[in-house]
Coordinates of C-alpha atoms and ligand atoms in Angstrom, one line a residue:
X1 CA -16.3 -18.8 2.3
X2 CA -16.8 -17.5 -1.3
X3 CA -16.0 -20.1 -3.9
X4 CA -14.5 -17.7 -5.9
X5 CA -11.5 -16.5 -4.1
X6 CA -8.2 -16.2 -4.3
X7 CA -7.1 -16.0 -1.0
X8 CA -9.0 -17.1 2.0
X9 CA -7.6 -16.5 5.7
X10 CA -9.0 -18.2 8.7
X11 CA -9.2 -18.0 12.4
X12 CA -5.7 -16.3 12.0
X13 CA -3.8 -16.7 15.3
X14 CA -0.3 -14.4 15.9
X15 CA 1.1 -13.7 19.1
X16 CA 4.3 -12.2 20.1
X17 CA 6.3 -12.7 22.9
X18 CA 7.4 -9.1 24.2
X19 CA 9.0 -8.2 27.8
X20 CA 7.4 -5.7 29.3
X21 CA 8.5 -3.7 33.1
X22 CA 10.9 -7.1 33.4
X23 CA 8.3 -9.5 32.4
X24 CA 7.5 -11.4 29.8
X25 CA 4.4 -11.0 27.9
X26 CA 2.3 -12.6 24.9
X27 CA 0.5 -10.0 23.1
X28 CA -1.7 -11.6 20.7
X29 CA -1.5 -8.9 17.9
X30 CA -4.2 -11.6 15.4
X31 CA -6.9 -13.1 17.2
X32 CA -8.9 -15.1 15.1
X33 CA -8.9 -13.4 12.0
X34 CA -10.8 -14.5 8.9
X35 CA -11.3 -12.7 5.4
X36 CA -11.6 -13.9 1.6
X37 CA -10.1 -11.9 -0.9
X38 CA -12.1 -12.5 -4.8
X39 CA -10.5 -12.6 -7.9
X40 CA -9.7 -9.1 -9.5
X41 CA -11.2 -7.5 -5.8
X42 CA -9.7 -4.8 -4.2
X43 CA -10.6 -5.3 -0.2
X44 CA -9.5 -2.9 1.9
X45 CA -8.3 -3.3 6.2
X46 CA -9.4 -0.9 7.7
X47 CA -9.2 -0.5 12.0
X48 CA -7.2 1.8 14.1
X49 CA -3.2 1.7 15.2
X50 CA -2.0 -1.4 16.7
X51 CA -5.3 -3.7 15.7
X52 CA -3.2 -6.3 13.9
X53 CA -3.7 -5.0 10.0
X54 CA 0.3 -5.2 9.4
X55 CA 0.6 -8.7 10.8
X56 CA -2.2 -10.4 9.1
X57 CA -0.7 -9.3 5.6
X58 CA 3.2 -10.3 7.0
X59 CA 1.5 -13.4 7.6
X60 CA 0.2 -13.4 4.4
X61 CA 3.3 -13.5 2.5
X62 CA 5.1 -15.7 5.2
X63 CA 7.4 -12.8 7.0
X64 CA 5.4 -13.7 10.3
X65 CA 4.7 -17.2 11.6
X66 CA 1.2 -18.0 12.8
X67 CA 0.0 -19.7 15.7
X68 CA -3.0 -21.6 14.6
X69 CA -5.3 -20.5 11.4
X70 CA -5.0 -21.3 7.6
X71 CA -4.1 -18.5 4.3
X72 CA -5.5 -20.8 1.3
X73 CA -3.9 -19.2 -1.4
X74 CA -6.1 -20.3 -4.7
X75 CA -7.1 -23.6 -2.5
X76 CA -3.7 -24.8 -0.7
X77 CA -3.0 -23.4 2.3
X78 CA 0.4 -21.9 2.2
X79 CA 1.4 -21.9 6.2
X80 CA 4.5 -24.2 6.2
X81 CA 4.8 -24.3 2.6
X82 CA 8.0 -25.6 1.3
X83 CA 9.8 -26.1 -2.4
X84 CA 7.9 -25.8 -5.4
X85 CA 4.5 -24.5 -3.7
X86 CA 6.4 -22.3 -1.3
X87 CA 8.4 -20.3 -4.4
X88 CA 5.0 -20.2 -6.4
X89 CA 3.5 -18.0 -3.4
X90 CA 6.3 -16.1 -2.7
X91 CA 6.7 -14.9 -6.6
X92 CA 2.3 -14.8 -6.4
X93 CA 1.2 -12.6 -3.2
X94 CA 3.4 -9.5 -2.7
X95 CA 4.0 -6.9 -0.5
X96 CA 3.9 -3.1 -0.5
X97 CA 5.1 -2.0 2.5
X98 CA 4.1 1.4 4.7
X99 CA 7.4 2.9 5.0
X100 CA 9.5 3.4 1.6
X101 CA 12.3 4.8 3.5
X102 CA 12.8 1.8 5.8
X103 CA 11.7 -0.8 3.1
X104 CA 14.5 -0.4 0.9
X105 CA 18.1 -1.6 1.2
X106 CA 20.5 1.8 1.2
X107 CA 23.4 -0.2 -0.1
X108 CA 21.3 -1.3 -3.0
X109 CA 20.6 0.0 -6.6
X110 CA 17.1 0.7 -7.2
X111 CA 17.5 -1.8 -10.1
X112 CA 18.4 -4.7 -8.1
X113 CA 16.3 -3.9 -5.2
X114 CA 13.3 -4.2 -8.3
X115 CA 14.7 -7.5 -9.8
X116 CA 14.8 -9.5 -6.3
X117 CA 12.7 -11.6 -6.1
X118 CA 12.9 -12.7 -9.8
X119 CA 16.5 -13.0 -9.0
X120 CA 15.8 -15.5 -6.2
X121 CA 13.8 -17.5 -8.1
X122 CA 15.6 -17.8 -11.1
X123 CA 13.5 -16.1 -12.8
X124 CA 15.3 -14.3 -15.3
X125 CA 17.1 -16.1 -18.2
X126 CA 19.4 -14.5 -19.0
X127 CA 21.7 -11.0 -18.3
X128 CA 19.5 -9.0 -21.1
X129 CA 15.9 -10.4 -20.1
X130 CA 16.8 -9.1 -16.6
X131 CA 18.0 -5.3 -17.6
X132 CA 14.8 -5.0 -19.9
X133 CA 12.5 -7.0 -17.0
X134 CA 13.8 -4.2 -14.8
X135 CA 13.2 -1.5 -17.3
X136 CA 10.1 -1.7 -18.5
X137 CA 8.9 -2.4 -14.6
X138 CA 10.5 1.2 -13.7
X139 CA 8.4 2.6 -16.7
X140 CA 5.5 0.7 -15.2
X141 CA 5.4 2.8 -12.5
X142 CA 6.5 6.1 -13.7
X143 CA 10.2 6.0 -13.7
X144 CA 12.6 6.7 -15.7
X145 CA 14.8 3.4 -17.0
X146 CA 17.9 5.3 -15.7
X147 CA 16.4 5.3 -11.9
X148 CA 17.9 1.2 -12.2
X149 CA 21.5 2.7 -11.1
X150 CA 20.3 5.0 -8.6
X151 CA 20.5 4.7 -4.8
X152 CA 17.7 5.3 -2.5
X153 CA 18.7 7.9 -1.1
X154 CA 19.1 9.7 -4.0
X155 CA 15.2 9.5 -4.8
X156 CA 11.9 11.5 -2.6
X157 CA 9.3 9.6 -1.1
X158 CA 6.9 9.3 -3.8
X159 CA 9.6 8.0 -6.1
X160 CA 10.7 5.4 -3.6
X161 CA 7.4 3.9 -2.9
X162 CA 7.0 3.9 -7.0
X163 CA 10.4 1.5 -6.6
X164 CA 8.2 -0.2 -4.0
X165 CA 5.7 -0.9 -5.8
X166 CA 7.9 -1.8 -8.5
X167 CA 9.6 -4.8 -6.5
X168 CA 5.9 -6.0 -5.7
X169 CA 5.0 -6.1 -9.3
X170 CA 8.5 -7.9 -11.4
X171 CA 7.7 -10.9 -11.9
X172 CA 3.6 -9.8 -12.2
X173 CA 1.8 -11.5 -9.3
X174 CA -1.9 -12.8 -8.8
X175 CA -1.8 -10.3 -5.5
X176 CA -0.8 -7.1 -4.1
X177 CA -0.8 -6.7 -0.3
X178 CA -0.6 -3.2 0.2
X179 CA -0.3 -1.9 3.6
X180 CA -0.4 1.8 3.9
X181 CA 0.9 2.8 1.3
X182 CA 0.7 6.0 1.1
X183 CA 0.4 7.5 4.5
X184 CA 4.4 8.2 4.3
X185 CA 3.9 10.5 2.1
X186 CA 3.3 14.2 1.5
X187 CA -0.4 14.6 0.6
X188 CA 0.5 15.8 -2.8
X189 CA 2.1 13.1 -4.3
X190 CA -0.4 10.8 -2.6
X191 CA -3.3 10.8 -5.0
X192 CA -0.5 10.0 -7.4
X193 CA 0.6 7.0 -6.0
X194 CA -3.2 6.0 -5.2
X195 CA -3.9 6.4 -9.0
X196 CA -0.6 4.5 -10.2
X197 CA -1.6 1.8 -7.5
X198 CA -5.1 1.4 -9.4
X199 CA -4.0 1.5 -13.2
X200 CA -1.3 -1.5 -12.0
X201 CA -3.7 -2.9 -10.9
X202 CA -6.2 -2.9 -14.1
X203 CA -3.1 -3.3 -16.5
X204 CA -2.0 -6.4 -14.6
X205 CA -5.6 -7.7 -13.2
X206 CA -4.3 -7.7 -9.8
X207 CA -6.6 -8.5 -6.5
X208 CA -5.6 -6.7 -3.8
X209 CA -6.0 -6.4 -0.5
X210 CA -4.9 -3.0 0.7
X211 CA -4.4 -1.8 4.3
X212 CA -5.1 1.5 5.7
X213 CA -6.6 3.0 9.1
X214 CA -8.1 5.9 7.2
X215 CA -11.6 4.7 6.0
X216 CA -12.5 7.5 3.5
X217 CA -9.4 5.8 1.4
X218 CA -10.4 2.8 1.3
X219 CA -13.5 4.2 0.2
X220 CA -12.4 5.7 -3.1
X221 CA -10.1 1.9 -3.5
X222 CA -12.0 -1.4 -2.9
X223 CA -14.6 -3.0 -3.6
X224 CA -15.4 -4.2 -0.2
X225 CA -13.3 -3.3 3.6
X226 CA -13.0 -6.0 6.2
X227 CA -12.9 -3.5 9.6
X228 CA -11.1 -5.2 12.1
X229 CA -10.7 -4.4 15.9
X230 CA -8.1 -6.2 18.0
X231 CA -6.8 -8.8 16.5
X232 CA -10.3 -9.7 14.4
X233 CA -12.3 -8.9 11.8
X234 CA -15.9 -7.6 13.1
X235 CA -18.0 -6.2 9.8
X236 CA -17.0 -7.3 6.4
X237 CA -19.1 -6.2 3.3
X238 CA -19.7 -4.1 0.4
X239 CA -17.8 -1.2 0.9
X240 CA -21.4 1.3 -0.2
X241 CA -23.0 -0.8 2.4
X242 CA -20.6 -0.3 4.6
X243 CA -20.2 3.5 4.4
X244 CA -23.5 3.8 3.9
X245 CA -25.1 1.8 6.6
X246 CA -22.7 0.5 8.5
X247 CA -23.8 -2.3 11.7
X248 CA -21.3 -3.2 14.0
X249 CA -20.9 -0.6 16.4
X250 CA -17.7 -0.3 15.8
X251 CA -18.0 0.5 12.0
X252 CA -20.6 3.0 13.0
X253 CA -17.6 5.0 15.3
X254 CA -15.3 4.9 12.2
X255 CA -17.6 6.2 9.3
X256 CA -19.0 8.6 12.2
X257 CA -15.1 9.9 12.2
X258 CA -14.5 10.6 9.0
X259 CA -14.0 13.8 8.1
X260 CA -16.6 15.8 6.3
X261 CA -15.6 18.8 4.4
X262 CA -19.2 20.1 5.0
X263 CA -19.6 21.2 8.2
X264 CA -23.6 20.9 8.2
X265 CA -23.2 17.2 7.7
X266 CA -20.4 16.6 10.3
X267 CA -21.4 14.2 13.3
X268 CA -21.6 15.9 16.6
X269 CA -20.7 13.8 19.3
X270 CA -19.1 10.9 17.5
X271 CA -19.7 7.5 19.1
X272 CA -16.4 6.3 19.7
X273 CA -15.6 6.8 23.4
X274 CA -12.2 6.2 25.2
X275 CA -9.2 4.4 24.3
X276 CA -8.6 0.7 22.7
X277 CA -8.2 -1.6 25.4
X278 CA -4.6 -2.8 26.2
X279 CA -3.4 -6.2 23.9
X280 CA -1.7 -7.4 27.5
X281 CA -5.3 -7.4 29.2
X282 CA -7.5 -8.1 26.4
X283 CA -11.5 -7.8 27.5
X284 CA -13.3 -11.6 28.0
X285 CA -16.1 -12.0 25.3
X286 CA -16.5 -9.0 23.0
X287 CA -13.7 -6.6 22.7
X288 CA -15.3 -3.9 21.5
X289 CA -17.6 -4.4 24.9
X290 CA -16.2 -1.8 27.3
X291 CA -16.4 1.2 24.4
X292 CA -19.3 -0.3 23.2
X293 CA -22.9 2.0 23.2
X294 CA -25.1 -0.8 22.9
X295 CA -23.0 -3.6 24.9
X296 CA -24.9 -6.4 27.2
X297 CA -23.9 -9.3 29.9
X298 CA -23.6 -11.3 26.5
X299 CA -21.2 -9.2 25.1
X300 CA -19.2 -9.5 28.3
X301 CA -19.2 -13.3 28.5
X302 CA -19.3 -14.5 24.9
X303 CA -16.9 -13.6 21.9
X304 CA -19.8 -13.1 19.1
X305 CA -19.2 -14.6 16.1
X306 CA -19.0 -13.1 12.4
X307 CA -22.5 -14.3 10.8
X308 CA -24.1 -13.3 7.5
X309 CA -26.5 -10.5 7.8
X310 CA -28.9 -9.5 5.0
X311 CA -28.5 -10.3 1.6
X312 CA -25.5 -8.1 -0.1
X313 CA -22.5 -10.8 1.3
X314 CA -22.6 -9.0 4.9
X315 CA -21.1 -10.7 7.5
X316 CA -21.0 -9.1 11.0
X317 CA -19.8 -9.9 14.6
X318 CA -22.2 -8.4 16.8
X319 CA -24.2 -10.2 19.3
X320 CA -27.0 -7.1 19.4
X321 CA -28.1 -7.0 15.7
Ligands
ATP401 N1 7.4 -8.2 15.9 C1 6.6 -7.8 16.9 N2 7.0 -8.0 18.2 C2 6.2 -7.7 19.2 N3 5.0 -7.1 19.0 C3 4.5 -6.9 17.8 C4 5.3 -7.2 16.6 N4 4.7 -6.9 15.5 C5 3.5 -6.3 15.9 N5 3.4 -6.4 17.3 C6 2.3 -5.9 18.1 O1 1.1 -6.5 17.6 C7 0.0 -5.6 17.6 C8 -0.5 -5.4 16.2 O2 0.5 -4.8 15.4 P1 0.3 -4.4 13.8 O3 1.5 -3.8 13.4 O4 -0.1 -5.6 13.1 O5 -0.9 -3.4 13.9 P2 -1.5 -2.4 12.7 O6 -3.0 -2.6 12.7 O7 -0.8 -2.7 11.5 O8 -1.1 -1.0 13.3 P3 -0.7 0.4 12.6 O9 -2.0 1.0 12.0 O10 -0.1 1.2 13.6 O11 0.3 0.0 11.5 C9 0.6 -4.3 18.2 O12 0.3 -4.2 19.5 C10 2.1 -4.4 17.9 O13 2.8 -3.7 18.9
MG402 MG1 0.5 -1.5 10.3

């Protein structure tokens, strides 16, 4: 655990109870996971579709309920929280959500969509603080004041996710959860929203942990990436190191994948091999095992644990390094 953080997540447990062909299941989307986010840090999640990014951030901010596991959020663990502690999360870690379409109410001005959860908590004083709280949040992000009467569906993608990230930031939190937040969007307007993300964030010394399957963003974003594969997190470091020499095998399949404008330095015959195993029949000992190049008996019987590796804050779960 780093002394220094913020937020500290650990051995993470979420399952959901799904049917499935006229049977109930438990898929266990979180599976141990553990990660510290540092103050002022961006730290990006990365891993592929279905690997349990989303859930560990709704857990986060309370929209999920855990199973087992503790989110210290600067030293008291907020799972369960109630009152006083529970409102000074809530207003503290916030989320920006994927979809800007299906994250905002249809029935409700873009204005009081922004002021909600300062209107929850009572945190405007009066009529007039609220209008210019809501104003100068809209300007925050690149909106005109006048956007505060408008609907959503009177606004394009880019500008909704600017009203997203405009509810995440009124009242100013300590963090930003940020889960895909651009990969709604039309590829123009999403170096815009990148760049608006990172000036809030320097304007309003945010920490951040921000969510995406595509590594070569996080790459230009954080400060260090947590990659995570079903349900836990398997390499956490650096984010040079980890581009640059990553260790887990898994890490190794994702850098190997992204893409190279230059064809010379494109990686012919990338690692990764078939498809994630199914959550329903999850692998015993290492899930990465049955995709894995270098997998052995071990990795079959015993679920390796993340350990520090080198000197640079590395921590990796691999059994073969
Ligand atoms: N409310 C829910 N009920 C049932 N299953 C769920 C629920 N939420 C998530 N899951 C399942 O849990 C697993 C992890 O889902 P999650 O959305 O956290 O993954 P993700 O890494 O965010 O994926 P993506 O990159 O596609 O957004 C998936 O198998 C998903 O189907
Ligand atoms: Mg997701």
């Amino acid at each position: 655990m780093r002394s220094e953080a913020i937020l500290d997540v650990r051995d993470l447990k979420v399952s959901f109870g799904v049917r499935r062909a006229g049977r109930k299941h438990r898929v266990q989307a979180v599976d141990g996971a553990s990660l510290s986010l540092a103050e002022g840090e961006v730290l990006g999640i990365v891993g592929e579709s279905g690997c349990g990014k989303t859930t560990v951030g709704r857990s986060i901010v309370g929209l999920v309920r855990p199973d087992s596991g503790t989110v210290g959020f600067k030293g008291a663990d907020v799972i369960g929280a109630r009152g006083a502690s529970l409102r000074k999360m809530r207003l503290n870690v916030r989320m920006v959500f994927q979809d800007p379409y299906a994250s905002l109410n249809p029935r409700r001005a873009v204005g009081d969509a922004v002021a909600e959860a300062g209107d929850i908590n009572g945190f405007f004083k009066s009529r007039a603080e609220r209008r210019a709280a809501i104003e100068a949040t809209l300007t925050a992000v690149g909106l005109d004041p006048s956007f505060a009467a408008r609907y959503p569906y009177e606004l394009s993608g880019g500008q909704r996710q600017r009203v997203g990230i405009a509810r995440a930031i009124l009242p100013t939190p300590s963090i930003v959860i940020a889960d895909e937040p651009v990969s709604a969007l039309d590829v123009s307007v999403q170096a815009q929203v990148l760049n608006l993300m990172m000036d809030l964030r320097e304007q309003l010394s945010l920490s951040m942990l921000f969510i995406s399957h595509d590594l070569g963003v996080i790459g230009r974003i954080s400060s260090r990436v947590a990659v995570m594969y079903m349900g836990r997190i398997v390499e956490q470091a650096g984010t040079r190191t980890v581009l640059d020499h990553p260790l887990h095998p898994y890490t190794q399949a994702l850098v190997a994948a992204i893409p190279k404008p230059d064809p010379s330095k494109r990686i012919q015959g990338a690692i990764e091999t078939g498809e994630p195993p199914s959550l329903f029949r999850r692998p015993s000992g290492c899930a990465y095992a049955p995709r894995c190049p270098i997998a052995s008996d071990r990795c079959v019987a015993d679920v390796p644990e993340l350990r520090s590796v080198g000197t640079d804050g590395r921590i990796v779960a691999c059994h073969n390094l």
